[in-house]
């Protein structure tokens, strides 16, 4: 019995030492980033996300369990553009991990190489209530940006583990090929709705609308992060009726009271669409998220009788 326990302990020690050698420990703030890191990193990375896809990424509960995970991370990948500013900084500080502090070798801001929309032209601060003061942080909802993130992740992982350069290059190339095939499929499905006028709750679908040529004519929130007001809602409803808007897109974590009222008043279909991997079980990875959302959107447009 004693021998067996010793053998078991030796096996565990061996297992943990090979695991430690094999995998770069990556934490990401969102599941979208975790999915892209997993695509490129394969079994050379162990990746976990802090926020779940069904949570509003602007407002995530800073659980102490994340501090422990961040403490041992080799790399932290963030969305940036102030998306996580309300909850991430204390977690990073309390992790006492010098590698992942902003500016450290293990801190990686995925927004640096992507296409950013809604860049403020005048002075905007969070004090004014706008939670998008550094441009729109929901940029992963453009598949072109997904590719740019994957490319930047490939470069970062290669810099961290030169011996695996060819492996990461091959993984990136494979993801790029599958994403390109999927984009052809998505563009074809969305082609009949080019220029379709929609309204969204939050400014979270700006990059999606840009990628698939939708025309967002208004928002339920008067400003990003500011809850709907009766006066703004009334004006929005008038505009929706005037422009015959058929679809109101709502991220699943928002209060449905105002969107449902707008739907009743204007006849628009209220469509709850997950903006992140993990938002629904079917959206289990980055490509599956677009498959799910585009299928949902196209069905809703057909039901609304536009095609
Ligand atoms: Zn936002």
Tab-separated table of C-alpha atoms and ligand atoms in Angstrom, residues 56-58 83 131-132 136-138 202-204 221 224-225, ligand 1:
chain	number	residue	atom	x	y	z
A	56	UNK	CA	-21.790	42.150	-19.285
A	57	UNK	CA	-18.015	42.551	-19.801
A	58	UNK	CA	-18.162	46.150	-18.535
A	83	UNK	CA	-13.764	47.726	-21.256
A	131	UNK	CA	-18.269	53.798	-20.879
A	132	UNK	CA	-16.575	53.916	-24.316
A	136	UNK	CA	-15.615	51.052	-29.158
A	137	UNK	CA	-14.309	48.078	-27.121
A	138	UNK	CA	-16.716	45.516	-28.669
A	202	UNK	CA	-25.928	49.191	-26.258
A	203	UNK	CA	-23.240	50.233	-28.743
A	204	UNK	CA	-21.959	46.667	-28.796
A	221	UNK	CA	-29.204	53.675	-24.172
A	224	UNK	CA	-23.050	53.803	-23.713
A	225	UNK	CA	-23.629	52.746	-20.085
B	1	LIG	ZN1	-19.771	48.711	-24.230
